PDB file of C-alpha atoms in Angstrom:
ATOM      1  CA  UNK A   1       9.139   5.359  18.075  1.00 75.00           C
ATOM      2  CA  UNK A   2       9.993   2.275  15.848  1.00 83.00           C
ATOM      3  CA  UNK A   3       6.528   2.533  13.879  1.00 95.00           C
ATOM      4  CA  UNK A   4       5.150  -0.279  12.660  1.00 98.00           C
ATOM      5  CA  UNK A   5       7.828  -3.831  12.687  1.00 97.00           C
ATOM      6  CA  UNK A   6       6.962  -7.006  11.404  1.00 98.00           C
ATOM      7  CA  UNK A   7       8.412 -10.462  12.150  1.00 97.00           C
ATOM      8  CA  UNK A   8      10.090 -12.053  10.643  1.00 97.00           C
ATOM      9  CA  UNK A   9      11.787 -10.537   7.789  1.00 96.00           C
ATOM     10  CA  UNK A  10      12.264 -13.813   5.822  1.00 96.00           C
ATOM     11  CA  UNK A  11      10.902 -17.129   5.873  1.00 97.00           C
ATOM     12  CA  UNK A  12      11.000 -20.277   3.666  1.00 97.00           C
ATOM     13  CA  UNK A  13       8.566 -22.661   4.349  1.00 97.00           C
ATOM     14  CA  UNK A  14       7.218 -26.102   2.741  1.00 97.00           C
ATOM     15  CA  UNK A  15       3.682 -26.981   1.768  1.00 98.00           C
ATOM     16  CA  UNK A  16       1.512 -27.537   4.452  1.00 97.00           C
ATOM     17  CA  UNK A  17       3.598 -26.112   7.403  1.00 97.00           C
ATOM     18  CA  UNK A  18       2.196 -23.269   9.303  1.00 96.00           C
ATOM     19  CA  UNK A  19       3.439 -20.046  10.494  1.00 96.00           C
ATOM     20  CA  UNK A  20       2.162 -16.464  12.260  1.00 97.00           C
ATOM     21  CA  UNK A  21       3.645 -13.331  11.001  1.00 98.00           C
ATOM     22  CA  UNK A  22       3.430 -10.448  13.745  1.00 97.00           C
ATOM     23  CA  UNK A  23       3.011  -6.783  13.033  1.00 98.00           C
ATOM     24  CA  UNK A  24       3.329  -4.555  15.778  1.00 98.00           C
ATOM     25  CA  UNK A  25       2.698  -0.700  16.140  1.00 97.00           C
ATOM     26  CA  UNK A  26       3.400   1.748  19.197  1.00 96.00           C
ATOM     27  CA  UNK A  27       1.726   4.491  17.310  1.00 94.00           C
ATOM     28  CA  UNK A  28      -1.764   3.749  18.776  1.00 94.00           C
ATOM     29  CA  UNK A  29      -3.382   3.342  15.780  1.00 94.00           C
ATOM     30  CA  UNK A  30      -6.707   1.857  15.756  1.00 94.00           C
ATOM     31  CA  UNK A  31      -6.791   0.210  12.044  1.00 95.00           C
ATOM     32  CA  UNK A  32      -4.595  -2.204  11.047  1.00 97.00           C
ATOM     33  CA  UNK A  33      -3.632  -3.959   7.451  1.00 97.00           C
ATOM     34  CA  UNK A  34      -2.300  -7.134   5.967  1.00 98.00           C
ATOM     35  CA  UNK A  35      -1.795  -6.995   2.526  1.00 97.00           C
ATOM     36  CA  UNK A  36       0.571  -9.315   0.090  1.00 97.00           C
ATOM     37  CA  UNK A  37       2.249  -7.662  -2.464  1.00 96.00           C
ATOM     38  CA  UNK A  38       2.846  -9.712  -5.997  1.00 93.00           C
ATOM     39  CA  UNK A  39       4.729  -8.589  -9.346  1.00 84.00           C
ATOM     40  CA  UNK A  40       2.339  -6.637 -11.046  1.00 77.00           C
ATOM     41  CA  UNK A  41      -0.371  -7.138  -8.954  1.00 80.00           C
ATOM     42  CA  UNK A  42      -0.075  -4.390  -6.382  1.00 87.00           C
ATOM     43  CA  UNK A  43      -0.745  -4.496  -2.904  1.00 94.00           C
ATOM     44  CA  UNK A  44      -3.634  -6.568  -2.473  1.00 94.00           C
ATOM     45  CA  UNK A  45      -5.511  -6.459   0.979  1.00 95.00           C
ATOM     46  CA  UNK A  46      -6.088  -9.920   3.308  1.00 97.00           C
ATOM     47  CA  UNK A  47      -7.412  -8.872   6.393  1.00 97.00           C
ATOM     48  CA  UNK A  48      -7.711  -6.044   8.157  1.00 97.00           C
ATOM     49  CA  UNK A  49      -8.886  -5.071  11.775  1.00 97.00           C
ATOM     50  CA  UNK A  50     -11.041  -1.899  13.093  1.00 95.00           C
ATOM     51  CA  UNK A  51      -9.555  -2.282  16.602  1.00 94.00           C
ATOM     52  CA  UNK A  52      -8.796  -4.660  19.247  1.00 95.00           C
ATOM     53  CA  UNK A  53     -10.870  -7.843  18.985  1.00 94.00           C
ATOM     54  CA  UNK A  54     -12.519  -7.194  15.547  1.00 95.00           C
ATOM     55  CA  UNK A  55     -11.193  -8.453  12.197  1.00 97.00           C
ATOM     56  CA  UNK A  56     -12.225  -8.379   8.628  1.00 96.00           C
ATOM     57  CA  UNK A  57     -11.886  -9.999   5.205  1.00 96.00           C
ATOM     58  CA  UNK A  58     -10.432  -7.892   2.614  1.00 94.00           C
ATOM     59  CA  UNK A  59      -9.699  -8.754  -0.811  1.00 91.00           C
ATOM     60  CA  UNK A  60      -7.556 -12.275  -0.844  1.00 94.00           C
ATOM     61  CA  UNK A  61      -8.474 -13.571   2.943  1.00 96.00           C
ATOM     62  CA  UNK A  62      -9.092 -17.236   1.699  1.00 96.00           C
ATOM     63  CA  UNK A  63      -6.141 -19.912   3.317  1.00 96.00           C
ATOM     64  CA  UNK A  64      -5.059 -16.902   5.752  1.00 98.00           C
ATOM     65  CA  UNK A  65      -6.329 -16.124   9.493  1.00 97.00           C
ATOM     66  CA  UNK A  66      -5.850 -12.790  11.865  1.00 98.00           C
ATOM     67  CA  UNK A  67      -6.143 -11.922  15.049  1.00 97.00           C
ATOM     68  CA  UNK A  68      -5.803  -8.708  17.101  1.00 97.00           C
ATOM     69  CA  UNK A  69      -6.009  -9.836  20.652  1.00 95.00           C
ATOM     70  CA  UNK A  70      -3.909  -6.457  21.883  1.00 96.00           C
ATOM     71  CA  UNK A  71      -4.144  -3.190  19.954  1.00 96.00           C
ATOM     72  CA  UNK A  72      -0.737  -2.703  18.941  1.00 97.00           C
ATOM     73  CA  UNK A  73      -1.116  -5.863  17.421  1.00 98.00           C
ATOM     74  CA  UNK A  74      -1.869  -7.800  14.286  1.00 98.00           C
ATOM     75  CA  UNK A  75      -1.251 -11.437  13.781  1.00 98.00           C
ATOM     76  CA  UNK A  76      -1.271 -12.817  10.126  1.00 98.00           C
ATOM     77  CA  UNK A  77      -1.646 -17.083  10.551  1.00 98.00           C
ATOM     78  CA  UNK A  78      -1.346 -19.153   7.398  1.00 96.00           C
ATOM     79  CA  UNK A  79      -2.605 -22.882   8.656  1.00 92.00           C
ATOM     80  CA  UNK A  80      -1.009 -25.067   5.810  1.00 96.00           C
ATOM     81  CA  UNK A  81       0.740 -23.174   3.551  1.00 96.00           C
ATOM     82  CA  UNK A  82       0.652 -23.592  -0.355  1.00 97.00           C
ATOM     83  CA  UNK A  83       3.146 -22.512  -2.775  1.00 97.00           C
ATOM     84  CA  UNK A  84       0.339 -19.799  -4.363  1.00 96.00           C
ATOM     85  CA  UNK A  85       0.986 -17.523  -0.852  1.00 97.00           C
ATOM     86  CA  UNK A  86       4.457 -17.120  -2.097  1.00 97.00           C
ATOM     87  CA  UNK A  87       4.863 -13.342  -1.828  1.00 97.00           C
ATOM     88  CA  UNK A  88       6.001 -10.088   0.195  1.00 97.00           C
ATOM     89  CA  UNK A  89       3.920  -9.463   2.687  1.00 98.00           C
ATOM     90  CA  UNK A  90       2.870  -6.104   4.740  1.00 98.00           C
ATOM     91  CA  UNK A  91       1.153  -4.557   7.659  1.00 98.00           C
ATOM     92  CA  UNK A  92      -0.140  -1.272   7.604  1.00 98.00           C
ATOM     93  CA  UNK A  93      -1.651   0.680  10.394  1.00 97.00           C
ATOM     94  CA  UNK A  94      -3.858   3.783  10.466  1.00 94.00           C
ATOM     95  CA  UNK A  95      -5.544   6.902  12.684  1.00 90.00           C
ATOM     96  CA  UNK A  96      -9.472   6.217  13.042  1.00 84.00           C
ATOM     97  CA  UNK A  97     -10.140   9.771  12.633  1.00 71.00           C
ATOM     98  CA  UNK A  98     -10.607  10.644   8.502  1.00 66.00           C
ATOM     99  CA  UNK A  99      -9.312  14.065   7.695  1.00 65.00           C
ATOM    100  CA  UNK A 100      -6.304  15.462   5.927  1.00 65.00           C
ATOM    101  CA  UNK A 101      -3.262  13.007   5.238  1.00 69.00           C
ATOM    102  CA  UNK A 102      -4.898  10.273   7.289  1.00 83.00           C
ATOM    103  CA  UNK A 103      -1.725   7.901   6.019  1.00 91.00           C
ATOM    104  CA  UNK A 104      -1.494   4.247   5.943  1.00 94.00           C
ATOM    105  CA  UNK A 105       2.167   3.513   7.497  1.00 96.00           C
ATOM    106  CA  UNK A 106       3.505   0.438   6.628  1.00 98.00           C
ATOM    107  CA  UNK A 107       6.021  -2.435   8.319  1.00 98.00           C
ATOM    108  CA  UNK A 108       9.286  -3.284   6.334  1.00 98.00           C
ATOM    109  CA  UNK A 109       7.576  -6.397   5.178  1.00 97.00           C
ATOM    110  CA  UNK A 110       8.020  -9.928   5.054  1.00 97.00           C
ATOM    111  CA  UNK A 111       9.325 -12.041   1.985  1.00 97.00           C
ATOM    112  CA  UNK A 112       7.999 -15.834   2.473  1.00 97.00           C
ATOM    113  CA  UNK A 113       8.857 -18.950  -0.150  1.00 97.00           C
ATOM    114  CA  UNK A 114       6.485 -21.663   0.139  1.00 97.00           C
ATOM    115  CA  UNK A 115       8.492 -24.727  -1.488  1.00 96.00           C
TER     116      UNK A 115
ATOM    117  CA  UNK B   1     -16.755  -4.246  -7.046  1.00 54.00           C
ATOM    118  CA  UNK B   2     -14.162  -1.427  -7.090  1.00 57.00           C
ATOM    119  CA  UNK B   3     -11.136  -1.099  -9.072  1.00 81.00           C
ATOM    120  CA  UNK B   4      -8.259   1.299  -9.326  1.00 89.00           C
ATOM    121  CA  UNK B   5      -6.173   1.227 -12.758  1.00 91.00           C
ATOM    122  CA  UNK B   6      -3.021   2.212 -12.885  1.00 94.00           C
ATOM    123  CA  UNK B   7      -0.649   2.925 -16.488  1.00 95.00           C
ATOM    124  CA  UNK B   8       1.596   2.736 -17.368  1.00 96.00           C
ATOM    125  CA  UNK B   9       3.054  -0.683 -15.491  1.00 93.00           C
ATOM    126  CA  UNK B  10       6.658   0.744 -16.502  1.00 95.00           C
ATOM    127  CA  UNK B  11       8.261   3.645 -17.510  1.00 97.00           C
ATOM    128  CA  UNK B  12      12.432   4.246 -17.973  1.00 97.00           C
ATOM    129  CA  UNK B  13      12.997   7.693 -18.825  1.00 97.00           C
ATOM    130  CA  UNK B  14      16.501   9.397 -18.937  1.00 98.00           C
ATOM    131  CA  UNK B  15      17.746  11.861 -16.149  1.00 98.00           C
ATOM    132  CA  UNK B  16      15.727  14.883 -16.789  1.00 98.00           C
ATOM    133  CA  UNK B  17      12.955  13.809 -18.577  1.00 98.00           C
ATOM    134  CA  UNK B  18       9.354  14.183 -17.187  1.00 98.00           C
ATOM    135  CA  UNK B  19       7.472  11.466 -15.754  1.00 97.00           C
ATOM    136  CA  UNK B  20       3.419  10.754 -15.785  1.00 98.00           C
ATOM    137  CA  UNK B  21       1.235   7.912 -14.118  1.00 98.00           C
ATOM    138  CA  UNK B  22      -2.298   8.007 -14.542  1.00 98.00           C
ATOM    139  CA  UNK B  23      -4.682   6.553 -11.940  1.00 97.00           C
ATOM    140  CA  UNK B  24      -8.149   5.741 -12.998  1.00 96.00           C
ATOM    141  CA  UNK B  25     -11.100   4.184 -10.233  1.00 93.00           C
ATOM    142  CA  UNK B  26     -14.041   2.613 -11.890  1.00 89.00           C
ATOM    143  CA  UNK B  27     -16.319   4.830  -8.957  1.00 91.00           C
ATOM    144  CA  UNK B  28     -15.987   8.023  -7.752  1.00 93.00           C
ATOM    145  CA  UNK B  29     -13.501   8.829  -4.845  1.00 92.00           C
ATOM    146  CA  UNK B  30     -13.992  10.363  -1.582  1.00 91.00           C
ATOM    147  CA  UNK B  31     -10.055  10.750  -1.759  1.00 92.00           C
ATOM    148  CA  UNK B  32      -6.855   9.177  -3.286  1.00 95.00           C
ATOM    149  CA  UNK B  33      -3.570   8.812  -1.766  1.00 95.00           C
ATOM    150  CA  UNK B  34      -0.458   8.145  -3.421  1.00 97.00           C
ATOM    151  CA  UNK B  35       2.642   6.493  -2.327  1.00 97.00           C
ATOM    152  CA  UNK B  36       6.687   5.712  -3.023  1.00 98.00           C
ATOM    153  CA  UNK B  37       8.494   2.382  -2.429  1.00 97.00           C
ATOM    154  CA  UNK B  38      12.321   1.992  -3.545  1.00 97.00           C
ATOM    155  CA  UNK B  39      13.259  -0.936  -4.469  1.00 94.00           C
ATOM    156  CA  UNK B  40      13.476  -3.832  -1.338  1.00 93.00           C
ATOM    157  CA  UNK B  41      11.595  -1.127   0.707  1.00 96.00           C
ATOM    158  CA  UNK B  42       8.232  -0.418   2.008  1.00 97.00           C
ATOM    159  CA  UNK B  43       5.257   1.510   0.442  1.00 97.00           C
ATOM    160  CA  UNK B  44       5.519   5.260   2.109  1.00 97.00           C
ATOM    161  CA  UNK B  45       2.613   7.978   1.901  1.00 96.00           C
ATOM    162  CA  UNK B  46       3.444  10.863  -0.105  1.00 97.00           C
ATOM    163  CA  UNK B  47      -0.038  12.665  -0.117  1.00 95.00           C
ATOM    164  CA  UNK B  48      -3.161  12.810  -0.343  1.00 94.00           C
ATOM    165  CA  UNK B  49      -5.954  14.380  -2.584  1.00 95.00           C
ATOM    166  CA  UNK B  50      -9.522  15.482  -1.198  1.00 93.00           C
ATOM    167  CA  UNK B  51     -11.270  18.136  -3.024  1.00 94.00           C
ATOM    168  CA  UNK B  52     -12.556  17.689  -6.976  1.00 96.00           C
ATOM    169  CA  UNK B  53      -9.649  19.479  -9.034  1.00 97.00           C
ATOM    170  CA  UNK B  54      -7.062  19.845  -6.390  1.00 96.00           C
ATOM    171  CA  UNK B  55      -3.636  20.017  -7.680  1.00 98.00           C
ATOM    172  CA  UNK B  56      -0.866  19.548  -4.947  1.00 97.00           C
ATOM    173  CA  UNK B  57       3.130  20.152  -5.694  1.00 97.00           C
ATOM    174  CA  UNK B  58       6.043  18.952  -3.835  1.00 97.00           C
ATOM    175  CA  UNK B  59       9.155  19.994  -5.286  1.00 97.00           C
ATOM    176  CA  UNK B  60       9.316  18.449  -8.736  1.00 98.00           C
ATOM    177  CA  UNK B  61       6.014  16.223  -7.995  1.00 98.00           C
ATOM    178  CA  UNK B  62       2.649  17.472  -9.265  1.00 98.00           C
ATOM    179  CA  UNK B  63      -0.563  15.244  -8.112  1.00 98.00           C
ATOM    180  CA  UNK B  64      -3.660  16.224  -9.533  1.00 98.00           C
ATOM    181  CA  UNK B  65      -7.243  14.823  -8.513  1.00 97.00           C
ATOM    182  CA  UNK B  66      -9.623  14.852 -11.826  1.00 97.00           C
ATOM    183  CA  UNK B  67     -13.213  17.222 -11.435  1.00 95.00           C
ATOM    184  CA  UNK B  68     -15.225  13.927 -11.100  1.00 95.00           C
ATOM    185  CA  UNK B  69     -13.133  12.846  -8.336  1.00 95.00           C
ATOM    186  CA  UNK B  70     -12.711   9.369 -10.333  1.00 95.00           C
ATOM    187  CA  UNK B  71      -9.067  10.030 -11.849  1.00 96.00           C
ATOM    188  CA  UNK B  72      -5.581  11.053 -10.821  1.00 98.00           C
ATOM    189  CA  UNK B  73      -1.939  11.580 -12.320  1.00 98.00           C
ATOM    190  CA  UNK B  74       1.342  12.295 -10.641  1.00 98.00           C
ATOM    191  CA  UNK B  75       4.088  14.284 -12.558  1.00 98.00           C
ATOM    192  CA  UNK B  76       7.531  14.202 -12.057  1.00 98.00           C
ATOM    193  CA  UNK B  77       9.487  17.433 -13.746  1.00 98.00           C
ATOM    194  CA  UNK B  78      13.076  16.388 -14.505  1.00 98.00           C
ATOM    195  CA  UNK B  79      13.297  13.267 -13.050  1.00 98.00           C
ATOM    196  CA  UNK B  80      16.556  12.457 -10.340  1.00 97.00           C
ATOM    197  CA  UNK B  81      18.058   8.842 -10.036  1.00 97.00           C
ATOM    198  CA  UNK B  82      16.608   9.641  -6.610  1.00 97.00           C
ATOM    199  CA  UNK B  83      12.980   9.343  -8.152  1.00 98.00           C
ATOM    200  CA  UNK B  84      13.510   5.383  -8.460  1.00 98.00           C
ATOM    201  CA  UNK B  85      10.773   3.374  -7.498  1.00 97.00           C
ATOM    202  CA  UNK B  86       7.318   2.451  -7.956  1.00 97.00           C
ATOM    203  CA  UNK B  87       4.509   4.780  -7.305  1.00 97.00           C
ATOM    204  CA  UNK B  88       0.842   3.796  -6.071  1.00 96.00           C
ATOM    205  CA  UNK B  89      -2.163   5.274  -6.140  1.00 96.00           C
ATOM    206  CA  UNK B  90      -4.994   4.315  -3.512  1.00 95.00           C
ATOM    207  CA  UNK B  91      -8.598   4.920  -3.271  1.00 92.00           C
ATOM    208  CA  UNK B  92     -10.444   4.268  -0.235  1.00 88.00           C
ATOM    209  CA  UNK B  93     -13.686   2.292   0.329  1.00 84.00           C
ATOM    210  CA  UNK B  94     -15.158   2.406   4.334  1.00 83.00           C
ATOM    211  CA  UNK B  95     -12.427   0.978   5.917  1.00 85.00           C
ATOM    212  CA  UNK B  96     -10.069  -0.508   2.863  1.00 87.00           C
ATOM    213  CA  UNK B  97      -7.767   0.965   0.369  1.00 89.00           C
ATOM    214  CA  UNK B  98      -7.864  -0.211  -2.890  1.00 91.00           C
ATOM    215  CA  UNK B  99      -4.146  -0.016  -4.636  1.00 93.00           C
ATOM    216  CA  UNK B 100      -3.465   0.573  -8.129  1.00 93.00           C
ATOM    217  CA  UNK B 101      -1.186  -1.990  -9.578  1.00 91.00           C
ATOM    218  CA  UNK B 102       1.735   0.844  -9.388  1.00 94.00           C
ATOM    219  CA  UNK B 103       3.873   2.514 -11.983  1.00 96.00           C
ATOM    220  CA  UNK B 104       7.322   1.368 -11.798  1.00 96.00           C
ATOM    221  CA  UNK B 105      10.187   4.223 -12.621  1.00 97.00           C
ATOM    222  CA  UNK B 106      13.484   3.443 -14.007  1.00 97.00           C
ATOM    223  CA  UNK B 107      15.408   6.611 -14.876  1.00 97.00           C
ATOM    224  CA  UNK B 108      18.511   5.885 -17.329  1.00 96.00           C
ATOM    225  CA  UNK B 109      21.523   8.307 -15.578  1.00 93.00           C
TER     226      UNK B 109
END
């Protein structure tokens, strides 16, 4: 099983372009995460999705879209990027069922530069 | 709305020293995780807490989970270069974790 993968692994983009970062599971998780990650800020969540066709705004959702059309999944869409979405970003996916060590597992991440 | 504190924001200790970080929600927790990520890599779970008081080892890590379920540490007994990373604490809220802003470990061989 790869887990969870995210694409791609590095981007540099400049203001105003647009661009989807995928995250994909095979684990059949039913909850899925985006989250951006900044210096001394933690992981802060963006979106997140309860299963196929349903999304949610988390924490920081504002000048980011998702979609989860399939449910291994999770598309992250930034329409015109500015340079404050600088960051490392990650998915995360999850088991519906609570209960012991219900873990979040998490993609290797993606680093994008907005110029 | 909810917040999860997290201190200290760094800590370098030499090889063999102990290691605390201290996680503090401002409402009470139906659980806390905590997690690991090395430096370049990816948050991974290390465990999670349930029951008011629990205390949890593995190996030379001791997680406790505070009586009013609002508080939790993580101890490291004679820290390893291995130890090196940043450790998170997360408290859950319906369908969302909120993350601590993380500890981050430097340990001095």
């Amino acid at each position: 099983n790869a887990g969870v993968t995210q694409t791609p692994k590095f981007r540099v983009l400049k203001t105003g372009q647009s661009m989807t970062l995928l995250c994909a599971q095979d684990m059949n998780h039913e909850y899925m995460y985006w989250y951006r990650q900044d210096p001394g800020m933690g992981l802060r969540l963006i979106h997140y999705s309860v299963g196929e066709g349903t999304t949610a705004k988390g924490e920081v959702p504002d000048g980011y879209n998702v979609s989860r059309l399939k449910k291994q999944n999770f598309l992250l869409g930034l329409e015109s990027a500015a340079p404050s979405q600088t960051s490392v970003y990650f998915c995360a996916s999850r088991r519906k069922l609570a209960g012991e060590n219900n873990e979040q597992f998490f993609g290797p991440g993606t680093r994008l530069t907005v110029l | 709305g909810q917040q999860v504190m997290q201190i200290p924001q760094y800590q370098h200790v030499q090889e063999g020293e102990d290691f605390t970080t201290y996680c503090n929600s401002s409402t009470t927790l139906s659980n806390i995780q905590w997690y690991k990520q090395r430096p370049g890599g990816h948050p991974v779970f290390l465990i999670q807490l349930v029951k008011s008081g629990e205390v949890k080892k593995q190996k030379r890590l001791t997680f406790q989970f505070g009586e009013a379920k609002k508080n939790s540490s993580l101890h490291i007994t004679a820290t390893q270069t291995t130890d090196v990373g940043t450790y998170f604490c997360a408290g859950p809220r319906r369908y969302q974790f909120y993350f601590g802003t993380g500890t981050s470990l430097t340990v001095i061989p």
